[in-house]
Amino acid sequence: MKRYILLMLIAGLGALPVSAQLLTLDSCKVYAIENNKRLKEARMKINESEEIEKNAFTNFFPKVNAQAIAFQANDYLIDIKTPEMNLPVYDGNLENLSSATQYAYVPGLELKALDYMNVGMLTATQPVYAGGRIRSGYKLATLGKEVSEETLNLSTRDVVVKTEEFYWSLVSLQAKRSTLESYKALLNSLLKDVQVSFDAGLTQKSDLLKIQLKINETKADELKLENGISLVKMALCQHIGLDYSENICLQDTAFSTVVPEMLYLPPATALTNRSEYQLLNKAVDAGILQKRLARGEFLPQLAVGVQGQYMDFADEQNTYGIAFATLSIPISDWWGGSHKLKEHEIKIDVARNNLDEKSELMKLQMERAYKELTESYQQISVAESLAEQAREHLQVITDNYEAGILSTSDLLEAQAIFQEAQDGLVDAKSTYQIRQGYYKQAIAQQVY
């Protein structure tokens, strides 16, 4: 009977709930990419940057403006009255003007006009040269869209790696649950045997109490474990955008045995694939474009255009067509503009220095991630050795206990050591799975 229980403890038993919701690692990644709120926001940022790019593109085309003016006065704005008069006739000699004998009769005049006016204008202006600001602005808007796309890639990798961490943490906890259930089964079976021996007067009550104490300890451990499983399930569901359910079960529970050497990629090779590296380069490009925009403010601005006018006043309607060109040359701004350009040059140098520094740090991050991956892989071998030794130790103690050589305390201690070794092995394997995700993220390898 004890050998049967020992096999149960080593193998572990578990059954899926009747209404279990099965999740694979890939399905969790798909849910996370589709539903994670951080990624939804990143996709909205891309849509926003696309609209900014489209708006910047419209600056290449003429600007068309329409204006209309209409007014109605309560009286004529032009109201002129002149009396009738006789004007001397000028014969070309100024001396005779004062003593003229001939006069021209001018009748009285009354002029009233402009009590209303309607004016309509349609103007189209095409920039010919704007100091390169239109083209630089469009490139900057395009760069903004590329930055949003790289940010989405970066956020997606972060979300997927976090999904893997939640997933394998839950796998680890569920594996510990199976080990604990087998351990409980062994203790309950042992309690029955010791109870029979105690009733027959063959063993002391202290042995019975030790087993009962262990059973109570496992109940406390089970409560902590179940709470931990529920919390990780909640975190996983929130992360991947699913409603929480206690019946969630994981289908992919086999730990990977890929050796670290198969995943290794030289940092210098992997660096250019990092989204962070691309974003830092784009920060330099953005600084250069911003400098061009600033320089364009101090260069001549040339534009051509046409205007059509319609005028209705004084009971007359007329249309006019006008073609024009404008040239603006900033002069006084050149002095201050030179300092502004130097400011942008410094910002570009800062961005390049930041690129160099962060590149070095990313290389160090890759090396550290690989060392942690290698270390966690080696920990699996250590944990497997400990688990095997604990299993053999438990087998020997169990045989000696059945032969009456060792006490119940020795058996309980061996069982506890075996359970701890099994949990350590599960932790080592799940940690290696998580470290794989972090290393793949560090070398910009596809993780989804």
Tab-separated table of C-alpha atoms in Angstrom:
chain	number	residue	atom	x	y	z
A	1	MET	CA	0.000	0.000	0.000
A	2	LYS	CA	2.794	2.418	0.946
A	3	ARG	CA	4.620	1.712	-2.335
A	4	TYR	CA	1.412	2.587	-4.223
A	5	ILE	CA	1.131	5.850	-2.330
A	6	LEU	CA	4.817	6.536	-3.001
A	7	LEU	CA	4.232	6.151	-6.737
A	8	MET	CA	1.302	8.558	-6.482
A	9	LEU	CA	3.521	11.105	-4.766
A	10	ILE	CA	6.258	10.783	-7.392
A	11	ALA	CA	3.997	10.901	-10.448
A	12	GLY	CA	1.336	13.307	-9.172
A	13	LEU	CA	-2.365	12.991	-9.987
A	14	GLY	CA	-4.780	15.608	-11.253
A	15	ALA	CA	-8.094	15.792	-13.071
A	16	LEU	CA	-9.619	18.553	-15.133
A	17	PRO	CA	-12.905	20.030	-13.957
A	18	VAL	CA	-15.916	18.957	-15.962
A	19	SER	CA	-16.488	22.475	-17.339
A	20	ALA	CA	-12.812	23.392	-17.650
A	21	GLN	CA	-11.823	26.230	-19.976
A	22	LEU	CA	-8.645	25.063	-21.702
A	23	LEU	CA	-6.044	27.656	-22.627
A	24	THR	CA	-2.852	27.078	-24.569
A	25	LEU	CA	0.155	29.354	-24.447
A	26	ASP	CA	-0.447	30.445	-28.038
A	27	SER	CA	-4.112	31.203	-27.401
A	28	CYS	CA	-3.146	33.312	-24.392
A	29	LYS	CA	-0.743	35.292	-26.583
A	30	VAL	CA	-3.457	35.817	-29.199
A	31	TYR	CA	-5.925	37.015	-26.567
A	32	ALA	CA	-3.294	39.332	-25.097
A	33	ILE	CA	-2.420	40.898	-28.456
A	34	GLU	CA	-6.107	41.399	-29.298
A	35	ASN	CA	-7.421	42.547	-25.923
A	36	ASN	CA	-4.610	44.067	-23.882
A	37	LYS	CA	-5.479	47.696	-23.163
A	38	ARG	CA	-1.906	48.861	-23.527
A	39	LEU	CA	-1.777	47.474	-27.072
A	40	LYS	CA	-5.178	48.940	-27.896
A	41	GLU	CA	-3.849	52.353	-26.925
A	42	ALA	CA	-0.713	51.798	-29.016
A	43	ARG	CA	-2.842	50.932	-32.063
A	44	MET	CA	-4.908	54.085	-31.519
A	45	LYS	CA	-1.656	56.068	-31.448
A	46	ILE	CA	-0.805	54.628	-34.882
A	47	ASN	CA	-4.178	55.727	-36.238
A	48	GLU	CA	-3.586	59.165	-34.776
A	49	SER	CA	-0.127	59.448	-36.359
A	50	GLU	CA	-1.532	58.327	-39.720
A	51	GLU	CA	-4.019	61.186	-39.638
A	52	ILE	CA	-1.206	63.598	-38.768
A	53	GLU	CA	0.776	62.310	-41.750
A	54	LYS	CA	-2.213	62.747	-44.071
A	55	ASN	CA	-2.741	66.259	-42.773
A	56	ALA	CA	0.928	67.121	-43.393
A	57	PHE	CA	0.633	65.807	-46.973
A	58	THR	CA	-2.098	68.341	-47.743
A	59	ASN	CA	0.457	71.147	-47.317
A	60	PHE	CA	1.897	70.249	-50.742
A	61	PHE	CA	-1.331	71.432	-52.422
A	62	PRO	CA	-2.707	74.950	-52.931
A	63	LYS	CA	-4.592	76.616	-50.133
A	64	VAL	CA	-8.001	77.784	-51.295
A	65	ASN	CA	-9.892	80.426	-49.340
A	66	ALA	CA	-13.292	81.964	-49.983
A	67	GLN	CA	-14.434	85.307	-48.569
A	68	ALA	CA	-17.707	87.180	-48.801
A	69	ILE	CA	-18.581	90.689	-47.667
A	70	ALA	CA	-22.071	92.166	-47.680
A	71	PHE	CA	-23.511	95.250	-46.028
A	72	GLN	CA	-26.640	97.382	-46.192
A	73	ALA	CA	-26.523	100.950	-44.826
A	74	ASN	CA	-29.521	102.868	-43.487
A	75	ASP	CA	-28.474	105.795	-45.668
A	76	TYR	CA	-26.199	106.453	-48.617
A	77	LEU	CA	-22.537	106.527	-47.680
A	78	ILE	CA	-21.870	108.909	-50.576
A	79	ASP	CA	-24.285	111.881	-50.498
A	80	ILE	CA	-23.045	114.913	-52.509
A	81	LYS	CA	-25.012	118.050	-53.445
A	82	THR	CA	-23.603	120.961	-55.535
A	83	PRO	CA	-25.564	124.145	-56.336
A	84	GLU	CA	-25.984	125.522	-59.835
A	85	MET	CA	-23.298	128.018	-60.815
A	86	ASN	CA	-21.721	130.085	-63.633
A	87	LEU	CA	-18.088	129.332	-64.213
A	88	PRO	CA	-15.854	131.820	-66.093
A	89	VAL	CA	-14.541	130.641	-69.399
A	90	TYR	CA	-10.775	130.415	-69.394
A	91	ASP	CA	-9.087	131.780	-72.521
A	92	GLY	CA	-5.632	130.668	-71.585
A	93	ASN	CA	-4.539	133.976	-70.014
A	94	LEU	CA	-4.619	134.006	-66.255
A	95	GLU	CA	-4.811	137.811	-66.167
A	96	ASN	CA	-8.169	137.735	-67.970
A	97	LEU	CA	-9.677	135.113	-65.658
A	98	SER	CA	-10.808	137.640	-63.053
A	99	SER	CA	-12.451	139.884	-65.645
A	100	ALA	CA	-13.997	137.218	-67.809
A	101	THR	CA	-16.956	138.265	-69.891
A	102	GLN	CA	-18.131	134.781	-70.802
A	103	TYR	CA	-19.487	132.214	-68.393
A	104	ALA	CA	-20.464	128.544	-68.595
A	105	TYR	CA	-23.583	127.485	-66.773
A	106	VAL	CA	-23.218	124.393	-64.533
A	107	PRO	CA	-26.469	123.012	-63.236
A	108	GLY	CA	-26.824	121.785	-59.654
A	109	LEU	CA	-25.810	118.184	-58.934
A	110	GLU	CA	-27.047	115.680	-56.363
A	111	LEU	CA	-25.139	112.340	-56.007
A	112	LYS	CA	-26.240	109.515	-53.715
A	113	ALA	CA	-24.522	106.138	-53.859
A	114	LEU	CA	-23.135	103.160	-51.948
A	115	ASP	CA	-25.947	102.208	-49.602
A	116	TYR	CA	-25.072	98.532	-50.110
A	117	MET	CA	-22.209	96.374	-51.384
A	118	ASN	CA	-21.737	92.651	-52.030
A	119	VAL	CA	-18.226	91.310	-52.567
A	120	GLY	CA	-17.094	87.720	-53.080
A	121	MET	CA	-13.482	86.537	-53.389
A	122	LEU	CA	-11.964	83.137	-54.113
A	123	THR	CA	-8.195	82.859	-53.606
A	124	ALA	CA	-5.870	79.938	-54.347
A	125	THR	CA	-2.272	80.167	-53.089
A	126	GLN	CA	0.430	77.651	-53.991
A	127	PRO	CA	3.657	77.725	-51.996
A	128	VAL	CA	6.621	77.447	-54.349
A	129	TYR	CA	9.377	77.521	-51.775
A	130	ALA	CA	8.921	77.592	-48.009
A	131	GLY	CA	12.466	76.976	-46.860
A	132	GLY	CA	11.950	73.212	-47.070
A	133	ARG	CA	9.517	73.291	-44.159
A	134	ILE	CA	6.682	71.562	-46.010
A	135	ARG	CA	8.806	68.594	-47.047
A	136	SER	CA	10.533	68.402	-43.650
A	137	GLY	CA	7.185	68.616	-41.869
A	138	TYR	CA	5.830	65.748	-43.938
A	139	LYS	CA	8.931	63.634	-43.251
A	140	LEU	CA	8.596	64.403	-39.551
A	141	ALA	CA	4.955	63.289	-39.614
A	142	THR	CA	5.944	60.079	-41.429
A	143	LEU	CA	8.649	59.530	-38.838
A	144	GLY	CA	6.037	59.966	-36.116
A	145	LYS	CA	3.976	57.166	-37.654
A	146	GLU	CA	7.062	54.917	-37.783
A	147	VAL	CA	7.747	55.703	-34.128
A	148	SER	CA	4.173	54.703	-33.245
A	149	GLU	CA	4.597	51.420	-35.137
A	150	GLU	CA	7.875	50.631	-33.376
A	151	THR	CA	6.275	51.500	-30.054
A	152	LEU	CA	3.508	49.008	-30.827
A	153	ASN	CA	6.116	46.327	-31.628
A	154	LEU	CA	7.925	47.086	-28.378
A	155	SER	CA	4.719	47.020	-26.344
A	156	THR	CA	3.618	43.786	-28.026
A	157	ARG	CA	6.858	42.053	-27.046
A	158	ASP	CA	6.477	43.283	-23.471
A	159	VAL	CA	2.871	42.099	-23.268
A	160	VAL	CA	3.640	38.678	-24.772
A	161	VAL	CA	6.595	38.096	-22.447
A	162	LYS	CA	4.456	39.082	-19.481
A	163	THR	CA	1.805	36.651	-20.734
A	164	GLU	CA	4.397	33.863	-20.762
A	165	GLU	CA	5.427	34.793	-17.227
A	166	PHE	CA	1.848	34.565	-15.953
A	167	TYR	CA	1.264	31.345	-17.901
A	168	TRP	CA	4.325	29.458	-16.641
A	169	SER	CA	3.840	30.761	-13.103
A	170	LEU	CA	0.365	29.262	-13.184
A	171	VAL	CA	1.722	25.994	-14.626
A	172	SER	CA	4.219	25.885	-11.756
A	173	LEU	CA	1.560	26.472	-9.114
A	174	GLN	CA	-0.741	23.831	-10.578
A	175	ALA	CA	2.128	21.336	-10.649
A	176	LYS	CA	2.781	22.085	-6.984
A	177	ARG	CA	-0.909	21.496	-6.320
A	178	SER	CA	-0.613	17.983	-7.806
A	179	THR	CA	2.433	17.276	-5.658
A	180	LEU	CA	0.657	18.549	-2.561
A	181	GLU	CA	-2.428	16.432	-3.273
A	182	SER	CA	-0.259	13.331	-3.604
A	183	TYR	CA	1.527	14.269	-0.393
A	184	LYS	CA	-1.833	14.640	1.368
A	185	ALA	CA	-2.937	11.243	0.069
A	186	LEU	CA	0.222	9.697	1.471
A	187	LEU	CA	-0.280	11.345	4.867
A	188	ASN	CA	-3.900	10.218	5.057
A	189	SER	CA	-2.924	6.653	4.183
A	190	LEU	CA	-0.131	6.774	6.748
A	191	LEU	CA	-2.538	8.160	9.330
A	192	LYS	CA	-4.851	5.164	8.853
A	193	ASP	CA	-1.990	2.689	9.289
A	194	VAL	CA	-0.676	4.434	12.385
A	195	GLN	CA	-4.190	4.703	13.809
A	196	VAL	CA	-4.576	0.923	13.476
A	197	SER	CA	-1.202	0.386	15.129
A	198	PHE	CA	-2.084	2.833	17.917
A	199	ASP	CA	-5.409	1.121	18.530
A	200	ALA	CA	-3.567	-2.194	18.765
A	201	GLY	CA	-1.085	-0.670	21.222
A	202	LEU	CA	1.838	-1.106	18.837
A	203	THR	CA	2.799	2.571	18.528
A	204	GLN	CA	2.765	5.692	20.620
A	205	LYS	CA	0.229	8.482	20.411
A	206	SER	CA	3.009	10.958	19.605
A	207	ASP	CA	3.444	9.294	16.217
A	208	LEU	CA	-0.251	9.753	15.534
A	209	LEU	CA	-0.103	13.400	16.593
A	210	LYS	CA	2.908	14.080	14.350
A	211	ILE	CA	1.009	12.849	11.312
A	212	GLN	CA	-2.075	14.880	12.231
A	213	LEU	CA	0.136	17.943	12.665
A	214	LYS	CA	1.596	17.404	9.195
A	215	ILE	CA	-1.892	17.047	7.735
A	216	ASN	CA	-2.912	20.353	9.300
A	217	GLU	CA	0.222	21.982	7.927
A	218	THR	CA	-0.628	20.759	4.445
A	219	LYS	CA	-4.107	22.278	4.806
A	220	ALA	CA	-2.524	25.655	5.511
A	221	ASP	CA	-0.127	25.178	2.593
A	222	GLU	CA	-3.039	24.177	0.383
A	223	LEU	CA	-4.957	27.339	1.302
A	224	LYS	CA	-1.975	29.532	0.448
A	225	LEU	CA	-1.441	27.639	-2.790
A	226	GLU	CA	-5.073	27.946	-3.882
A	227	ASN	CA	-5.047	31.653	-3.126
A	228	GLY	CA	-1.878	32.013	-5.170
A	229	ILE	CA	-3.418	30.120	-8.092
A	230	SER	CA	-6.544	32.287	-7.988
A	231	LEU	CA	-4.505	35.500	-7.938
A	232	VAL	CA	-2.333	34.425	-10.869
A	233	LYS	CA	-5.442	33.365	-12.813
A	234	MET	CA	-6.988	36.776	-12.151
A	235	ALA	CA	-3.816	38.522	-13.281
A	236	LEU	CA	-3.613	36.365	-16.425
A	237	CYS	CA	-7.264	36.965	-17.318
A	238	GLN	CA	-6.951	40.716	-16.825
A	239	HIS	CA	-3.774	40.767	-18.877
A	240	ILE	CA	-5.196	38.866	-21.847
A	241	GLY	CA	-8.647	40.431	-21.655
A	242	LEU	CA	-10.753	37.440	-20.592
A	243	ASP	CA	-13.387	37.195	-17.889
A	244	TYR	CA	-12.035	35.504	-14.782
A	245	SER	CA	-12.999	31.870	-14.241
A	246	GLU	CA	-11.867	29.390	-11.608
A	247	ASN	CA	-12.241	26.600	-14.182
A	248	ILE	CA	-9.384	27.838	-16.360
A	249	CYS	CA	-6.933	25.006	-17.059
A	250	LEU	CA	-3.713	25.135	-19.029
A	251	GLN	CA	-3.076	22.693	-21.842
A	252	ASP	CA	0.594	23.400	-22.635
A	253	THR	CA	2.262	22.259	-19.431
A	254	ALA	CA	5.384	20.582	-20.852
A	255	PHE	CA	8.522	22.544	-20.033
A	256	SER	CA	10.950	23.252	-22.877
A	257	THR	CA	14.314	21.516	-22.925
A	258	VAL	CA	15.997	23.802	-25.483
A	259	VAL	CA	19.596	24.384	-24.472
A	260	PRO	CA	20.675	28.044	-24.153
A	261	GLU	CA	23.345	27.698	-26.853
A	262	MET	CA	20.639	27.128	-29.464
A	263	LEU	CA	19.061	30.490	-28.593
A	264	TYR	CA	22.225	32.585	-28.375
A	265	LEU	CA	22.637	35.545	-30.696
A	266	PRO	CA	25.628	37.933	-30.543
A	267	PRO	CA	24.577	41.277	-29.037
A	268	ALA	CA	26.057	43.288	-31.912
A	269	THR	CA	23.923	41.300	-34.361
A	270	ALA	CA	20.749	41.492	-32.300
A	271	LEU	CA	21.093	45.175	-31.446
A	272	THR	CA	19.811	46.524	-34.761
A	273	ASN	CA	16.647	44.415	-34.417
A	274	ARG	CA	15.681	45.981	-31.094
A	275	SER	CA	12.724	48.353	-31.242
A	276	GLU	CA	14.456	50.494	-28.633
A	277	TYR	CA	17.443	50.884	-30.967
A	278	GLN	CA	15.164	51.860	-33.842
A	279	LEU	CA	13.389	54.425	-31.656
A	280	LEU	CA	16.693	55.950	-30.569
A	281	ASN	CA	17.776	56.259	-34.208
A	282	LYS	CA	14.486	57.872	-35.086
A	283	ALA	CA	15.004	60.349	-32.252
A	284	VAL	CA	18.214	61.435	-34.018
A	285	ASP	CA	16.358	61.678	-37.339
A	286	ALA	CA	13.626	63.718	-35.675
A	287	GLY	CA	16.218	66.128	-34.300
A	288	ILE	CA	17.672	66.626	-37.783
A	289	LEU	CA	14.236	67.295	-39.275
A	290	GLN	CA	13.364	69.730	-36.494
A	291	LYS	CA	16.566	71.621	-37.247
A	292	ARG	CA	15.567	71.823	-40.915
A	293	LEU	CA	12.169	73.151	-39.909
A	294	ALA	CA	13.791	75.805	-37.740
A	295	ARG	CA	16.196	76.778	-40.514
A	296	GLY	CA	13.293	77.073	-42.961
A	297	GLU	CA	11.843	79.869	-40.818
A	298	PHE	CA	14.800	82.067	-41.721
A	299	LEU	CA	14.835	81.360	-45.469
A	300	PRO	CA	12.868	83.209	-48.180
A	301	GLN	CA	9.240	82.206	-48.680
A	302	LEU	CA	7.853	82.298	-52.222
A	303	ALA	CA	4.239	81.679	-53.208
A	304	VAL	CA	2.063	82.300	-56.235
A	305	GLY	CA	-1.688	82.516	-56.466
A	306	VAL	CA	-4.791	83.599	-58.278
A	307	GLN	CA	-7.858	85.397	-57.030
A	308	GLY	CA	-11.300	85.843	-58.505
A	309	GLN	CA	-13.511	88.704	-57.309
A	310	TYR	CA	-17.172	89.476	-57.748
A	311	MET	CA	-18.443	92.948	-56.827
A	312	ASP	CA	-22.012	94.198	-56.713
A	313	PHE	CA	-22.495	97.848	-55.698
A	314	ALA	CA	-23.938	101.042	-57.096
A	315	ASP	CA	-26.291	98.943	-59.191
A	316	GLU	CA	-23.365	97.453	-61.081
A	317	GLN	CA	-21.983	93.915	-61.100
A	318	ASN	CA	-18.377	93.222	-62.059
A	319	THR	CA	-15.939	90.317	-61.933
A	320	TYR	CA	-12.168	90.534	-61.804
A	321	GLY	CA	-9.310	88.051	-62.058
A	322	ILE	CA	-5.981	88.677	-60.302
A	323	ALA	CA	-2.716	86.767	-60.426
A	324	PHE	CA	-0.094	87.500	-57.796
A	325	ALA	CA	3.199	86.356	-56.311
A	326	THR	CA	4.542	86.949	-52.809
A	327	LEU	CA	8.137	86.872	-51.638
A	328	SER	CA	9.024	87.159	-47.985
A	329	ILE	CA	12.639	87.456	-46.870
A	330	PRO	CA	13.292	87.488	-43.105
A	331	ILE	CA	16.261	89.695	-42.280
A	332	SER	CA	16.258	90.690	-38.633
A	333	ASP	CA	15.573	87.079	-37.535
A	334	TRP	CA	18.864	85.762	-38.895
A	335	TRP	CA	20.838	86.849	-35.851
A	336	GLY	CA	18.568	85.104	-33.333
A	337	GLY	CA	17.999	82.230	-35.758
A	338	SER	CA	21.669	81.257	-35.710
A	339	HIS	CA	21.435	80.594	-31.971
A	340	LYS	CA	18.268	78.587	-32.445
A	341	LEU	CA	19.994	76.402	-35.033
A	342	LYS	CA	22.908	75.826	-32.661
A	343	GLU	CA	20.378	74.792	-30.025
A	344	HIS	CA	19.006	72.143	-32.399
A	345	GLU	CA	22.539	70.955	-33.212
A	346	ILE	CA	23.152	70.402	-29.512
A	347	LYS	CA	19.887	68.465	-29.232
A	348	ILE	CA	20.992	66.250	-32.124
A	349	ASP	CA	24.333	65.600	-30.387
A	350	VAL	CA	22.451	64.716	-27.198
A	351	ALA	CA	20.243	62.257	-29.132
A	352	ARG	CA	23.304	60.629	-30.731
A	353	ASN	CA	25.062	60.384	-27.388
A	354	ASN	CA	21.921	58.823	-25.920
A	355	LEU	CA	21.883	56.324	-28.806
A	356	ASP	CA	25.484	55.298	-28.080
A	357	GLU	CA	24.903	54.993	-24.346
A	358	LYS	CA	21.658	53.055	-24.613
A	359	SER	CA	23.178	50.762	-27.257
A	360	GLU	CA	25.925	49.789	-24.831
A	361	LEU	CA	23.385	49.224	-22.075
A	362	MET	CA	21.226	47.062	-24.362
A	363	LYS	CA	24.245	44.900	-25.190
A	364	LEU	CA	24.907	44.487	-21.484
A	365	GLN	CA	21.250	43.626	-20.976
A	366	MET	CA	21.482	40.883	-23.610
A	367	GLU	CA	24.587	39.410	-22.005
A	368	ARG	CA	22.978	39.524	-18.558
A	369	ALA	CA	19.798	37.912	-19.881
A	370	TYR	CA	21.835	35.128	-21.474
A	371	LYS	CA	23.811	34.518	-18.283
A	372	GLU	CA	20.556	34.341	-16.309
A	373	LEU	CA	19.160	31.948	-18.916
A	374	THR	CA	22.263	29.741	-18.675
A	375	GLU	CA	22.164	29.852	-14.901
A	376	SER	CA	18.487	28.874	-14.775
A	377	TYR	CA	19.182	25.992	-17.192
A	378	GLN	CA	21.953	24.747	-14.916
A	379	GLN	CA	19.630	25.068	-11.950
A	380	ILE	CA	17.362	22.503	-13.610
A	381	SER	CA	20.155	19.926	-13.554
A	382	VAL	CA	20.841	20.682	-9.897
A	383	ALA	CA	17.140	20.454	-9.066
A	384	GLU	CA	16.796	17.163	-10.964
A	385	SER	CA	19.704	15.703	-9.019
A	386	LEU	CA	18.185	16.858	-5.738
A	387	ALA	CA	14.778	15.462	-6.719
A	388	GLU	CA	16.299	12.095	-7.653
A	389	GLN	CA	18.288	11.949	-4.437
A	390	ALA	CA	15.184	12.875	-2.455
A	391	ARG	CA	13.216	10.139	-4.230
A	392	GLU	CA	15.886	7.522	-3.460
A	393	HIS	CA	16.106	8.779	0.103
A	394	LEU	CA	12.339	8.485	0.492
A	395	GLN	CA	12.429	4.967	-0.973
A	396	VAL	CA	15.091	3.847	1.522
A	397	ILE	CA	13.300	5.488	4.461
A	398	THR	CA	9.991	3.942	3.380
A	399	ASP	CA	11.555	0.456	3.192
A	400	ASN	CA	13.194	0.863	6.599
A	401	TYR	CA	9.959	2.220	8.084
A	402	GLU	CA	8.021	-0.798	6.814
A	403	ALA	CA	10.712	-3.034	8.307
A	404	GLY	CA	10.245	-1.295	11.672
A	405	ILE	CA	13.786	0.090	11.686
A	406	LEU	CA	12.905	3.816	11.467
A	407	SER	CA	10.265	5.909	13.170
A	408	THR	CA	7.333	7.830	11.800
A	409	SER	CA	9.266	11.086	12.240
A	410	ASP	CA	11.961	9.838	9.877
A	411	LEU	CA	9.373	8.967	7.253
A	412	LEU	CA	7.592	12.317	7.585
A	413	GLU	CA	10.888	14.153	7.267
A	414	ALA	CA	11.807	12.187	4.124
A	415	GLN	CA	8.398	12.893	2.636
A	416	ALA	CA	8.786	16.627	3.332
A	417	ILE	CA	12.256	16.647	1.745
A	418	PHE	CA	10.905	14.906	-1.338
A	419	GLN	CA	8.007	17.345	-1.673
A	420	GLU	CA	10.364	20.310	-1.311
A	421	ALA	CA	12.699	18.850	-3.953
A	422	GLN	CA	9.792	18.310	-6.356
A	423	ASP	CA	8.618	21.887	-5.863
A	424	GLY	CA	12.178	23.110	-6.408
A	425	LEU	CA	12.375	21.208	-9.694
A	426	VAL	CA	9.078	22.715	-10.865
A	427	ASP	CA	10.295	26.192	-9.914
A	428	ALA	CA	13.556	25.680	-11.799
A	429	LYS	CA	11.787	24.534	-14.966
A	430	SER	CA	9.195	27.330	-14.905
A	431	THR	CA	11.917	29.906	-14.253
A	432	TYR	CA	13.809	28.633	-17.285
A	433	GLN	CA	10.694	29.019	-19.429
A	434	ILE	CA	10.260	32.596	-18.221
A	435	ARG	CA	13.961	33.366	-18.755
A	436	GLN	CA	13.657	32.129	-22.329
A	437	GLY	CA	10.971	34.718	-22.969
A	438	TYR	CA	13.044	37.504	-21.454
A	439	TYR	CA	16.121	36.521	-23.449
A	440	LYS	CA	14.164	36.331	-26.700
A	441	GLN	CA	12.798	39.758	-25.904
A	442	ALA	CA	16.319	41.078	-25.226
A	443	ILE	CA	17.628	39.870	-28.612
A	444	ALA	CA	14.428	41.018	-30.403
A	445	GLN	CA	13.525	37.483	-31.444
A	446	GLN	CA	9.908	36.958	-32.395
A	447	VAL	CA	8.015	35.918	-29.284
A	448	TYR	CA	4.504	35.815	-30.772
